[in-house]
Amino acid sequence: RDLHYPLRRQRQMCIRDSNKSIYENSLKILSDLISFQTISGEDNNSLINYCDEILNKLGATSFKTFDDDKKRVNLFATLKAKNSNGKAPIILSGHTDVVPVSKGWSTDPFKATVKGDKLYGRGSCDMKGFIACVLAYAPIFSKSNLNRDIHFSFTFDEETACIGAPILIKELKKRGFNKGICIVGEPTNMKIIDAHKGAYEYTTYFKGLAGHSSQPHKGVSAVEYAAKYVNKLIELRQKLKDRVPMNSIFSPPYSTLSIGGIFGGIAHNVIADKCHVKWETRPVVKEDAIFLNSEMDKYVNDILLPEMRKVFPNSKIVKETIGEIIGFDRKEKSEACEFVSSITGDNSREVVSFGTEAGLFQEIGISTAVCGPGSIEQAHKIDEFIKLDEISKCLKFLDGVKDKSSN
């Protein structure tokens, strides 16, 4: 036993050194990712090319899908199994966009800054921390005797109603990709999330007829009809509460509706010819969203537009769909949740109020769980941060993914 002790100690030191190297590389990569100012709606090609280069050097194959202007891009890369035995592939999924920065930061939001046990920067928590861990661990996957494919899915504009992911999902369906385990690395403190509500965002535009406020009968106030529209939404909000499903797992248990803003008018004494309303609903079931939209469309076509067009035939009301994030449904038996639990040892499952891309993967038959480093409590805030031990936890989790994906 004494003779073998130096060898065991040497192996342990090698493992510690390797783990330290991966950890330090994850912080380096996270620093690089934060420096890319990938605010939703902006060009994210540089960041995607950075990720693609790292993975391609390790032997990964990849493809990209773009928006119409090719300004924003999704990446899907694959490390192929060396000895595949039919095991379900693993998808490690994250979004590359971040929310805008407001004033008040104590550090440069696009420069990673470590203070104590925290790393600050826009996107550090939501969700470049997960992407950094995945990229830092990718060399280990590439050197392992994989018995299942490992996929890397990085999308654009998740923060604006998941605009990018559906483009990728469409391509995956086209390629016949409809099975596997997807882990969406949104910040959950490495807890398993297996359900969330949908998130449907709209902007409704009103076009009326401008005029002098002293002769309101000769104009069509877009603002007034927008107000009627909002009142109808508020009326339907109560009906959504009445439709609450039995044994709902959410809080609040019913579908919600929120008015984000009303914008219109140019002066006190001018009848406003333009106005728009931003609103959203978070349905617990898809049927609630269908009900709400059907009722609003009927109200517009049967009541509002006929009234407006009595005075001005060219009056218009147009609803623009910003995004419709489908809900993520709890499954009694979830291969993804069981896979994550087998690594973390935590069998608990929770629900969240925020939306993710999980439902999109689930919809095409891929078993999905949301689990990633950091806390949603820090997301979207001034001085956003991720605790360094969350990075360590995520890397340890990926070590478990490797063990369960290698011969």
Tab-separated table of C-alpha atoms in Angstrom:
chain	number	residue	atom	x	y	z
A	1	ARG	CA	0.000	0.000	0.000
A	2	ASP	CA	2.850	2.371	0.843
A	3	LEU	CA	4.469	1.682	-2.551
A	4	HIS	CA	1.283	2.646	-4.403
A	5	TYR	CA	0.676	5.796	-2.339
A	6	PRO	CA	2.939	8.093	-4.447
A	7	LEU	CA	1.195	6.926	-7.624
A	8	ARG	CA	-2.257	7.520	-6.187
A	9	ARG	CA	-1.216	10.921	-4.910
A	10	GLN	CA	0.253	11.790	-8.313
A	11	ARG	CA	-3.019	10.839	-10.047
A	12	GLN	CA	-5.011	12.908	-7.547
A	13	MET	CA	-2.728	15.905	-8.153
A	14	CYS	CA	-3.153	15.496	-11.923
A	15	ILE	CA	-6.931	15.455	-11.529
A	16	ARG	CA	-6.838	18.553	-9.328
A	17	ASP	CA	-4.564	20.353	-11.800
A	18	SER	CA	-6.865	19.380	-14.682
A	19	ASN	CA	-9.953	20.596	-12.819
A	20	LYS	CA	-8.192	23.848	-11.957
A	21	SER	CA	-7.247	24.347	-15.601
A	22	ILE	CA	-10.838	23.781	-16.777
A	23	TYR	CA	-12.146	26.171	-14.118
A	24	GLU	CA	-9.651	28.896	-15.046
A	25	ASN	CA	-10.429	28.416	-18.741
A	26	SER	CA	-14.163	28.769	-18.034
A	27	LEU	CA	-13.528	32.160	-16.412
A	28	LYS	CA	-11.359	33.211	-19.364
A	29	ILE	CA	-14.055	32.174	-21.839
A	30	LEU	CA	-16.770	33.845	-19.764
A	31	SER	CA	-14.736	37.054	-19.784
A	32	ASP	CA	-14.490	36.849	-23.571
A	33	LEU	CA	-18.221	36.151	-23.963
A	34	ILE	CA	-19.186	39.107	-21.777
A	35	SER	CA	-17.042	41.405	-23.932
A	36	PHE	CA	-19.268	40.638	-26.939
A	37	GLN	CA	-22.117	43.154	-26.617
A	38	THR	CA	-24.819	40.797	-27.855
A	39	ILE	CA	-27.863	42.765	-26.735
A	40	SER	CA	-31.086	41.287	-28.119
A	41	GLY	CA	-31.689	42.455	-31.674
A	42	GLU	CA	-28.019	43.213	-32.277
A	43	ASP	CA	-25.486	41.335	-34.416
A	44	ASN	CA	-24.149	38.266	-32.583
A	45	ASN	CA	-22.015	36.807	-35.393
A	46	SER	CA	-18.708	37.567	-33.641
A	47	LEU	CA	-19.679	35.652	-30.522
A	48	ILE	CA	-21.051	32.708	-32.508
A	49	ASN	CA	-17.890	32.574	-34.635
A	50	TYR	CA	-15.836	32.577	-31.423
A	51	CYS	CA	-17.795	29.581	-30.088
A	52	ASP	CA	-17.718	27.792	-33.437
A	53	GLU	CA	-13.934	28.159	-33.696
A	54	ILE	CA	-13.402	26.617	-30.249
A	55	LEU	CA	-15.609	23.634	-31.081
A	56	ASN	CA	-14.306	23.131	-34.635
A	57	LYS	CA	-10.728	22.934	-33.340
A	58	LEU	CA	-11.883	20.016	-31.194
A	59	GLY	CA	-13.279	18.184	-34.218
A	60	ALA	CA	-16.906	19.262	-33.942
A	61	THR	CA	-19.072	19.634	-37.030
A	62	SER	CA	-21.566	22.503	-37.091
A	63	PHE	CA	-24.207	24.388	-38.991
A	64	LYS	CA	-25.709	27.853	-38.611
A	65	THR	CA	-29.191	29.280	-39.116
A	66	PHE	CA	-29.790	32.989	-39.633
A	67	ASP	CA	-32.409	35.697	-39.448
A	68	ASP	CA	-33.486	37.280	-42.746
A	69	ASP	CA	-30.669	39.849	-42.642
A	70	LYS	CA	-28.013	37.323	-41.527
A	71	LYS	CA	-27.239	39.746	-38.732
A	72	ARG	CA	-28.224	37.286	-36.023
A	73	VAL	CA	-27.295	33.640	-36.018
A	74	ASN	CA	-27.844	30.325	-34.240
A	75	LEU	CA	-25.133	27.669	-33.939
A	76	PHE	CA	-25.625	23.911	-33.631
A	77	ALA	CA	-22.397	21.938	-33.244
A	78	THR	CA	-21.767	18.232	-32.664
A	79	LEU	CA	-19.025	16.090	-31.160
A	80	LYS	CA	-19.758	12.662	-32.624
A	81	ALA	CA	-19.659	9.533	-30.499
A	82	LYS	CA	-16.595	7.384	-31.140
A	83	ASN	CA	-18.439	4.185	-30.243
A	84	SER	CA	-22.136	4.841	-30.458
A	85	ASN	CA	-24.387	2.279	-28.832
A	86	GLY	CA	-27.696	3.953	-29.548
A	87	LYS	CA	-27.792	6.114	-26.428
A	88	ALA	CA	-29.870	9.275	-26.634
A	89	PRO	CA	-27.738	12.269	-27.700
A	90	ILE	CA	-27.225	15.142	-25.272
A	91	ILE	CA	-27.969	18.754	-26.239
A	92	LEU	CA	-26.397	21.504	-24.127
A	93	SER	CA	-28.444	24.593	-24.923
A	94	GLY	CA	-28.006	28.286	-24.198
A	95	HIS	CA	-28.905	31.683	-25.632
A	96	THR	CA	-26.231	34.206	-26.552
A	97	ASP	CA	-28.212	37.447	-26.226
A	98	VAL	CA	-28.430	39.652	-23.157
A	99	VAL	CA	-30.829	42.377	-22.056
A	100	PRO	CA	-29.873	46.065	-22.451
A	101	VAL	CA	-27.782	47.845	-19.844
A	102	SER	CA	-29.225	50.661	-17.753
A	103	LYS	CA	-27.287	53.296	-15.818
A	104	GLY	CA	-25.981	52.648	-12.335
A	105	TRP	CA	-23.437	49.855	-12.797
A	106	SER	CA	-20.470	49.985	-10.416
A	107	THR	CA	-18.312	48.169	-13.016
A	108	ASP	CA	-18.084	48.093	-16.805
A	109	PRO	CA	-21.021	45.793	-17.720
A	110	PHE	CA	-19.153	44.412	-20.733
A	111	LYS	CA	-15.936	43.650	-18.887
A	112	ALA	CA	-15.867	40.671	-16.530
A	113	THR	CA	-14.879	41.794	-13.039
A	114	VAL	CA	-14.210	39.432	-10.155
A	115	LYS	CA	-14.940	40.760	-6.673
A	116	GLY	CA	-14.657	38.301	-3.830
A	117	ASP	CA	-16.692	35.201	-4.694
A	118	LYS	CA	-18.615	36.805	-7.575
A	119	LEU	CA	-17.970	37.569	-11.245
A	120	TYR	CA	-19.822	40.658	-12.515
A	121	GLY	CA	-20.846	41.479	-16.071
A	122	ARG	CA	-23.918	41.607	-18.297
A	123	GLY	CA	-24.851	38.033	-19.159
A	124	SER	CA	-22.583	36.497	-16.512
A	125	CYS	CA	-25.617	34.825	-14.977
A	126	ASP	CA	-28.129	34.877	-17.837
A	127	MET	CA	-26.694	32.926	-19.460
A	128	LYS	CA	-23.137	33.193	-20.691
A	129	GLY	CA	-21.919	31.487	-17.504
A	130	PHE	CA	-23.399	28.190	-18.701
A	131	ILE	CA	-22.056	28.612	-22.239
A	132	ALA	CA	-18.576	29.333	-20.839
A	133	CYS	CA	-18.667	26.160	-18.738
A	134	VAL	CA	-19.784	24.082	-21.724
A	135	LEU	CA	-17.050	25.476	-23.978
A	136	ALA	CA	-14.387	25.058	-21.288
A	137	TYR	CA	-15.413	21.441	-20.779
A	138	ALA	CA	-15.691	20.639	-24.502
A	139	PRO	CA	-12.010	19.532	-24.759
A	140	ILE	CA	-12.737	16.833	-22.162
A	141	PHE	CA	-15.721	15.617	-24.180
A	142	SER	CA	-13.588	15.567	-27.336
A	143	LYS	CA	-10.916	13.384	-25.669
A	144	SER	CA	-13.439	10.977	-24.153
A	145	ASN	CA	-14.555	7.688	-25.648
A	146	LEU	CA	-18.081	9.007	-26.210
A	147	ASN	CA	-20.901	6.516	-26.618
A	148	ARG	CA	-23.432	9.201	-27.541
A	149	ASP	CA	-23.281	12.438	-29.521
A	150	ILE	CA	-22.859	15.687	-27.608
A	151	HIS	CA	-24.547	18.687	-29.241
A	152	PHE	CA	-24.064	22.369	-28.496
A	153	SER	CA	-27.000	24.672	-29.256
A	154	PHE	CA	-26.431	28.442	-29.026
A	155	THR	CA	-29.262	30.748	-30.109
A	156	PHE	CA	-30.011	34.448	-30.616
A	157	ASP	CA	-32.735	36.707	-29.197
A	158	GLU	CA	-34.195	34.454	-26.524
A	159	GLU	CA	-34.814	37.547	-24.396
A	160	THR	CA	-37.190	38.951	-27.019
A	161	ALA	CA	-39.769	36.161	-27.067
A	162	CYS	CA	-37.448	33.419	-28.347
A	163	ILE	CA	-37.152	34.779	-31.884
A	164	GLY	CA	-34.031	32.800	-32.785
A	165	ALA	CA	-34.679	29.292	-31.465
A	166	PRO	CA	-37.710	28.511	-33.687
A	167	ILE	CA	-35.481	28.989	-36.746
A	168	LEU	CA	-33.070	26.406	-35.365
A	169	ILE	CA	-35.873	24.045	-34.334
A	170	LYS	CA	-37.295	24.204	-37.864
A	171	GLU	CA	-33.923	23.133	-39.254
A	172	LEU	CA	-33.601	20.311	-36.715
A	173	LYS	CA	-37.036	19.010	-37.727
A	174	LYS	CA	-36.016	19.226	-41.386
A	175	ARG	CA	-32.972	17.073	-40.575
A	176	GLY	CA	-35.100	14.524	-38.719
A	177	PHE	CA	-33.714	15.416	-35.309
A	178	ASN	CA	-36.507	14.447	-32.919
A	179	LYS	CA	-34.996	12.537	-30.006
A	180	GLY	CA	-32.466	13.037	-27.260
A	181	ILE	CA	-31.968	14.794	-23.952
A	182	CYS	CA	-31.760	18.586	-23.875
A	183	ILE	CA	-30.391	20.525	-20.914
A	184	VAL	CA	-31.219	24.234	-21.125
A	185	GLY	CA	-28.695	25.991	-18.896
A	186	GLU	CA	-30.781	28.922	-17.663
A	187	PRO	CA	-29.813	30.079	-14.145
A	188	THR	CA	-31.499	27.743	-11.642
A	189	ASN	CA	-28.752	27.278	-9.022
A	190	MET	CA	-28.288	23.863	-10.681
A	191	LYS	CA	-31.784	22.846	-9.588
A	192	ILE	CA	-34.053	20.966	-12.000
A	193	ILE	CA	-36.893	22.986	-13.546
A	194	ASP	CA	-39.423	20.842	-15.397
A	195	ALA	CA	-42.208	23.306	-16.227
A	196	HIS	CA	-43.000	26.960	-16.909
A	197	LYS	CA	-45.813	28.986	-18.407
A	198	GLY	CA	-45.844	30.172	-21.984
A	199	ALA	CA	-45.019	33.788	-22.836
A	200	TYR	CA	-46.905	35.455	-25.692
A	201	GLU	CA	-45.955	39.048	-26.564
A	202	TYR	CA	-47.860	41.385	-28.879
A	203	THR	CA	-47.948	44.994	-30.043
A	204	THR	CA	-51.286	46.260	-31.377
A	205	TYR	CA	-51.213	49.328	-33.649
A	206	PHE	CA	-54.131	51.755	-34.112
A	207	LYS	CA	-54.473	54.147	-37.051
A	208	GLY	CA	-57.189	56.793	-36.885
A	209	LEU	CA	-57.725	60.299	-38.273
A	210	ALA	CA	-55.979	63.368	-36.886
A	211	GLY	CA	-57.902	66.566	-36.261
A	212	HIS	CA	-58.453	69.537	-33.982
A	213	SER	CA	-59.541	68.628	-30.473
A	214	SER	CA	-62.382	71.177	-30.678
A	215	GLN	CA	-64.083	69.012	-33.318
A	216	PRO	CA	-63.730	65.440	-32.039
A	217	HIS	CA	-66.592	64.205	-34.249
A	218	LYS	CA	-64.451	64.871	-37.339
A	219	GLY	CA	-61.507	62.772	-36.194
A	220	VAL	CA	-60.852	59.210	-35.008
A	221	SER	CA	-58.711	59.109	-31.898
A	222	ALA	CA	-56.313	56.180	-32.053
A	223	VAL	CA	-55.578	56.730	-28.360
A	224	GLU	CA	-59.226	56.417	-27.336
A	225	TYR	CA	-59.683	53.192	-29.270
A	226	ALA	CA	-56.444	51.863	-27.819
A	227	ALA	CA	-57.892	52.624	-24.375
A	228	LYS	CA	-61.037	50.642	-25.232
A	229	TYR	CA	-58.809	47.794	-26.391
A	230	VAL	CA	-56.902	47.843	-23.098
A	231	ASN	CA	-60.153	47.873	-21.117
A	232	LYS	CA	-61.234	44.742	-22.994
A	233	LEU	CA	-57.935	43.073	-22.165
A	234	ILE	CA	-58.417	43.885	-18.487
A	235	GLU	CA	-61.943	42.475	-18.645
A	236	LEU	CA	-60.606	39.238	-20.139
A	237	ARG	CA	-57.894	39.078	-17.509
A	238	GLN	CA	-60.576	38.245	-14.948
A	239	LYS	CA	-61.960	35.549	-17.236
A	240	LEU	CA	-58.502	33.987	-17.397
A	241	LYS	CA	-58.577	33.720	-13.600
A	242	ASP	CA	-61.930	31.961	-13.851
A	243	ARG	CA	-60.379	29.409	-16.250
A	244	VAL	CA	-57.732	28.265	-13.736
A	245	PRO	CA	-56.989	24.547	-14.243
A	246	MET	CA	-57.495	22.115	-11.394
A	247	ASN	CA	-54.291	21.232	-9.523
A	248	SER	CA	-52.301	23.948	-11.293
A	249	ILE	CA	-48.593	23.728	-10.374
A	250	PHE	CA	-47.932	27.420	-11.005
A	251	SER	CA	-48.005	30.568	-8.888
A	252	PRO	CA	-50.268	32.319	-9.595
A	253	PRO	CA	-52.183	29.215	-10.739
A	254	TYR	CA	-53.984	30.954	-13.616
A	255	SER	CA	-52.882	32.534	-16.891
A	256	THR	CA	-51.779	36.146	-16.449
A	257	LEU	CA	-52.098	39.208	-18.685
A	258	SER	CA	-50.090	42.415	-18.490
A	259	ILE	CA	-50.231	45.785	-20.279
A	260	GLY	CA	-46.673	46.875	-20.996
A	261	GLY	CA	-47.456	50.368	-22.280
A	262	ILE	CA	-49.648	52.679	-24.357
A	263	PHE	CA	-47.870	55.063	-26.724
A	264	GLY	CA	-49.538	57.751	-28.835
A	265	GLY	CA	-50.476	61.383	-29.331
A	266	ILE	CA	-48.434	64.489	-29.979
A	267	ALA	CA	-50.245	67.330	-28.159
A	268	HIS	CA	-53.132	68.139	-25.822
A	269	ASN	CA	-55.195	69.727	-28.581
A	270	VAL	CA	-54.582	67.246	-31.405
A	271	ILE	CA	-56.700	64.163	-32.020
A	272	ALA	CA	-54.148	61.350	-32.112
A	273	ASP	CA	-54.081	59.456	-35.386
A	274	LYS	CA	-51.569	56.840	-34.175
A	275	CYS	CA	-51.180	54.781	-31.038
A	276	HIS	CA	-49.862	51.364	-30.084
A	277	VAL	CA	-50.246	49.059	-27.108
A	278	LYS	CA	-47.671	46.559	-25.845
A	279	TRP	CA	-49.123	43.611	-23.991
A	280	GLU	CA	-48.399	40.017	-23.068
A	281	THR	CA	-50.015	36.916	-21.642
A	282	ARG	CA	-48.429	33.990	-19.821
A	283	PRO	CA	-50.772	31.042	-20.296
A	284	VAL	CA	-50.725	27.966	-18.090
A	285	VAL	CA	-52.230	26.062	-21.021
A	286	LYS	CA	-52.078	26.897	-24.727
A	287	GLU	CA	-55.884	26.986	-24.915
A	288	ASP	CA	-55.949	30.141	-22.758
A	289	ALA	CA	-53.822	31.992	-25.302
A	290	ILE	CA	-56.093	30.821	-28.115
A	291	PHE	CA	-59.164	31.949	-26.157
A	292	LEU	CA	-57.696	35.380	-25.407
A	293	ASN	CA	-56.597	36.082	-28.970
A	294	SER	CA	-59.899	34.867	-30.391
A	295	GLU	CA	-61.888	37.143	-28.074
A	296	MET	CA	-59.722	40.174	-28.855
A	297	ASP	CA	-59.832	39.607	-32.615
A	298	LYS	CA	-63.622	39.314	-32.448
A	299	TYR	CA	-63.874	42.522	-30.409
A	300	VAL	CA	-61.711	44.390	-32.935
A	301	ASN	CA	-63.569	43.152	-36.018
A	302	ASP	CA	-67.111	43.332	-34.631
A	303	ILE	CA	-66.967	46.459	-32.463
A	304	LEU	CA	-63.919	48.719	-32.724
A	305	LEU	CA	-63.184	48.786	-36.453
A	306	PRO	CA	-66.825	49.343	-37.530
A	307	GLU	CA	-67.036	52.327	-35.130
A	308	MET	CA	-63.771	53.823	-36.396
A	309	ARG	CA	-64.653	53.336	-40.053
A	310	LYS	CA	-67.961	55.137	-39.745
A	311	VAL	CA	-65.889	58.326	-39.594
A	312	PHE	CA	-62.705	57.270	-41.377
A	313	PRO	CA	-62.945	54.241	-43.719
A	314	ASN	CA	-59.162	53.758	-43.762
A	315	SER	CA	-58.929	53.218	-40.012
A	316	LYS	CA	-56.814	50.220	-39.075
A	317	ILE	CA	-56.022	47.993	-36.101
A	318	VAL	CA	-53.096	45.636	-36.634
A	319	LYS	CA	-51.781	43.164	-34.081
A	320	GLU	CA	-48.097	42.258	-34.431
A	321	THR	CA	-46.862	39.042	-32.849
A	322	ILE	CA	-43.511	39.770	-31.204
A	323	GLY	CA	-43.103	36.179	-30.093
A	324	GLU	CA	-45.040	33.225	-28.790
A	325	ILE	CA	-42.984	31.122	-26.408
A	326	ILE	CA	-44.864	27.916	-25.848
A	327	GLY	CA	-45.056	26.585	-22.321
A	328	PHE	CA	-42.803	23.886	-20.925
A	329	ASP	CA	-45.013	21.068	-19.684
A	330	ARG	CA	-44.313	18.792	-16.735
A	331	LYS	CA	-43.980	15.146	-17.755
A	332	GLU	CA	-44.631	12.405	-15.230
A	333	LYS	CA	-41.710	10.455	-16.674
A	334	SER	CA	-38.892	12.629	-17.988
A	335	GLU	CA	-35.690	11.066	-19.294
A	336	ALA	CA	-33.963	14.459	-19.105
A	337	CYS	CA	-34.918	15.095	-15.467
A	338	GLU	CA	-33.911	11.577	-14.489
A	339	PHE	CA	-30.587	12.019	-16.283
A	340	VAL	CA	-29.834	15.271	-14.445
A	341	SER	CA	-30.963	13.790	-11.112
A	342	SER	CA	-28.667	10.811	-11.561
A	343	ILE	CA	-25.728	13.230	-11.716
A	344	THR	CA	-26.682	15.812	-9.088
A	345	GLY	CA	-28.347	13.402	-6.672
A	346	ASP	CA	-31.238	15.844	-6.350
A	347	ASN	CA	-34.605	14.336	-7.256
A	348	SER	CA	-36.621	17.505	-6.604
A	349	ARG	CA	-38.309	19.352	-9.456
A	350	GLU	CA	-39.489	22.935	-9.465
A	351	VAL	CA	-41.456	25.303	-11.696
A	352	VAL	CA	-40.568	28.908	-12.583
A	353	SER	CA	-42.431	31.969	-13.777
A	354	PHE	CA	-39.921	32.986	-16.464
A	355	GLY	CA	-39.917	31.563	-19.988
A	356	THR	CA	-37.190	29.539	-21.725
A	357	GLU	CA	-36.578	27.708	-24.981
A	358	ALA	CA	-37.310	24.355	-23.275
A	359	GLY	CA	-40.844	24.021	-24.649
A	360	LEU	CA	-39.583	24.345	-28.226
A	361	PHE	CA	-37.270	21.339	-27.852
A	362	GLN	CA	-39.965	19.429	-25.977
A	363	GLU	CA	-42.456	20.089	-28.784
A	364	ILE	CA	-40.356	18.151	-31.342
A	365	GLY	CA	-40.006	15.129	-29.055
A	366	ILE	CA	-36.781	15.901	-27.205
A	367	SER	CA	-36.909	15.230	-23.453
A	368	THR	CA	-35.877	18.494	-21.800
A	369	ALA	CA	-34.869	19.872	-18.410
A	370	VAL	CA	-33.830	23.381	-17.391
A	371	CYS	CA	-30.774	23.357	-15.153
A	372	GLY	CA	-27.872	25.792	-15.044
A	373	PRO	CA	-25.508	27.843	-12.873
A	374	GLY	CA	-26.429	31.135	-11.207
A	375	SER	CA	-29.631	32.553	-9.822
A	376	ILE	CA	-32.471	34.159	-11.765
A	377	GLU	CA	-32.552	36.715	-8.927
A	378	GLN	CA	-29.435	38.315	-10.468
A	379	ALA	CA	-30.625	38.191	-14.084
A	380	HIS	CA	-31.497	41.437	-15.928
A	381	LYS	CA	-30.305	43.582	-13.007
A	382	ILE	CA	-27.729	46.297	-12.534
A	383	ASP	CA	-24.430	44.691	-11.441
A	384	GLU	CA	-25.509	41.259	-12.665
A	385	PHE	CA	-23.212	38.556	-11.278
A	386	ILE	CA	-22.652	34.847	-10.974
A	387	LYS	CA	-21.121	33.252	-7.903
A	388	LEU	CA	-17.863	31.479	-8.683
A	389	ASP	CA	-18.949	28.340	-6.864
A	390	GLU	CA	-21.866	28.073	-9.327
A	391	ILE	CA	-19.286	27.791	-12.106
A	392	SER	CA	-17.603	24.992	-10.171
A	393	LYS	CA	-20.932	23.216	-9.647
A	394	CYS	CA	-21.718	23.393	-13.350
A	395	LEU	CA	-18.304	21.989	-14.312
A	396	LYS	CA	-18.801	19.152	-11.831
A	397	PHE	CA	-22.175	18.468	-13.431
A	398	LEU	CA	-20.591	18.367	-16.897
A	399	ASP	CA	-18.074	15.876	-15.498
A	400	GLY	CA	-21.069	13.700	-14.656
A	401	VAL	CA	-22.459	14.159	-18.177
A	402	LYS	CA	-19.132	12.944	-19.517
A	403	ASP	CA	-19.108	9.887	-17.254
A	404	LYS	CA	-22.599	8.910	-18.410
A	405	SER	CA	-21.704	9.498	-22.051
A	406	SER	CA	-18.452	7.527	-22.259
A	407	ASN	CA	-17.509	3.875	-22.506
